[in-house]
Amino acid sequence: MRGTGQQHLSGSTIAGHQNDSYMEEKDLWYKRAVVYALDVETFQDSDNDGIGDFQGLISRLDYIATLGITCIWLLPFYPTPNRDNGYDVMDYYNVDKRLGDLGDFAIFIKEANERGMKVIVDLVINHTSDQHPWFQEARRNPNSKYRNYYTWVKEEPEEDIGKPAFADKQDGIWNWDEEAQMFYLHRFYEHQPDLNIANPDVREEIHRIMRFWLMLGVAGFRVDAAHILIQSDTEKDKLEFYDLIEDMREFINTHSQDAVLLAEASGPPHVVGSFFKGKQRMHMMFNFLLNQHVFLALARKEGSPIAKGMRMLPDKDYTSQWLNFLRHHDELNIEDLEKSEQDDIFKVFAPDEDMKIFGRGIRRRLPPILSDNRARMELAYSLLFTLPGTPMIQYGAEIGMGDDLTQPERNSVRTPMQWANALNGGFSDYEGDLIRPIISSGKYSYKKVNVTDQLCDPDSFLNWMERIIRMRRQFPELGSGDFSIIETDNRKVFAHSCSQKFTLYVVHNLSSQPQKVLIPELQAAEPNLIEVTSNQTYKAPKNGEVALSAYGYRWFRVRKSLAKTT
Ligand code: GLC
């Protein structure tokens, strides 16, 4: 406990200021980063074939950089039959021809770096496409070394080693292969055979892939489906998995100064916690647990679920970091919540069956989920940018892009970027079908929601987003500091603080009614308090009492540095 009513939670404590390793490591780039996720094929087309490409993306780098982004996460751009948005890889060492070539990729990295942005790429090693030459050879030739790159059985095991990742889209996790006359393991779609990570040759391939992209200048990898890799009943398999990630970390530590491993891993706290182990496992993890609790808080219009979610997070050391997000290219997955909590979210945020997917998620973007309520959207992003960790947004979030539920499965949230009120929203000049239809009718049409119009409007969501990102970047304590949840007398409100050299207090009202909340720590700090941003102009807090409008948020910084007060 630190201070009245505050619960100290993070692994790195204020006492850590005196700790040498803390001093050395306090400037870890990934703890200061603001991440932007994008898919090259839906971002900007430069050669007018209806498909986004690297040259198009390069032409938009100034836009991304001036938004305040410091790290781009590129979704898979490798050669692919594209039956799972590129997560079905046919060749790990190349760029899909539709998007450009390796030369374009190298230019892209250089141009991004010159604008102060790092690039993280997807590393899809749970599975390949069934069109990958390794798999083709493995099916054909039982004596080939590639046979053992995958997992085969003559009969389907009675006890399964995992469940299908896409429950309502897959029959099971074993598929019969006519050519091999055996079943192969696939925990995702049947066209994605799982790689056998226990095979040392596969490990060697993973090293080669990592080396290749590190040499081309990437700053790290999003390790796709890491929680699926670990999904096994046998301790032996689990140990093999941890051995693999420790081996990957060691590889990164020896081949790069500052590249990171970011795991896509969801699950209960003890499962996700096992991905962190100081400098031996992942640097970063998607914060699925907190994400789900933030949506529960938004759905119930109460702050308390966020505190609950934060308390559930496993402990970690200073060099490990959560990646916080609201939405990304997949479904909003709420499977780790209790049934009653899931019901509350589904009831308000996915009232139609068609908005749900896989029995566990919602296939909508944030603005439609929040009924396009601007105050509520600002509240949600203010939370994202202040919750301890590194924030990430998906392309188009900054202009409030909507979704297209007529698109199959998760493609609803993967529509082309809306640049202007022009042909194809400025995404492409192609007259035929685009890679995916752009949203062209209704309130989220590119005619109403686009970058160009919002750039010209000082009150646009885009300009608000740019300002909040600027704020976020000015307060490194949000990414690197020690955080505390502040217990208050008001369940509708969530209040917390982050401290490093300075302390930032942040208060959010999740409800649709104005609220008052008492924060005794603020009273002590009142003479030194600066309100650095808020949703509207407020009177300064008095005697620790903070007023908030409906969905209001307020950020306060204590003027004095901790070093000066202690
Ligand atoms: C990850 C990706 C998802 C993909 C799956 C299978 O979860 O985020 O889009 O379908 O892996 O590769």
XYZ file of N, CA and C in Angstrom, residues 48 52 111 120 250 262 265 342 376 394 451 458 546-547:
42
model
N -2.995 1.190 -58.525
C -4.372 1.113 -59.019
C -4.810 -0.265 -59.501
N -3.961 -2.532 -51.664
C -2.949 -1.681 -51.047
C -1.569 -2.285 -51.230
N 12.293 4.528 -44.676
C 11.456 5.741 -44.594
C 10.752 5.842 -43.236
N 7.317 -3.397 -36.348
C 7.219 -4.772 -35.844
C 6.429 -5.590 -36.875
N 16.546 -15.586 -26.509
C 18.004 -15.590 -26.494
C 18.527 -15.184 -27.870
N 6.650 -9.716 -28.964
C 5.327 -9.329 -28.457
C 4.396 -10.524 -28.664
N -1.236 -13.579 -26.843
C -1.605 -14.697 -25.981
C -2.720 -14.258 -25.051
N -19.998 -11.702 -19.622
C -20.098 -11.795 -21.090
C -21.503 -11.394 -21.539
N -18.186 9.266 -25.230
C -17.846 7.918 -24.758
C -16.604 7.374 -25.465
N -5.736 0.523 -34.020
C -5.815 -0.079 -35.357
C -6.054 1.034 -36.373
N -10.094 10.987 -43.688
C -8.961 11.743 -43.160
C -8.987 13.197 -43.635
N -10.858 21.499 -36.917
C -10.139 21.452 -35.634
C -10.842 20.603 -34.574
N -13.423 15.711 -6.844
C -13.283 15.889 -8.295
C -14.652 15.731 -8.948
N -15.031 16.712 -9.746
C -16.303 16.611 -10.472
C -16.016 16.143 -11.898
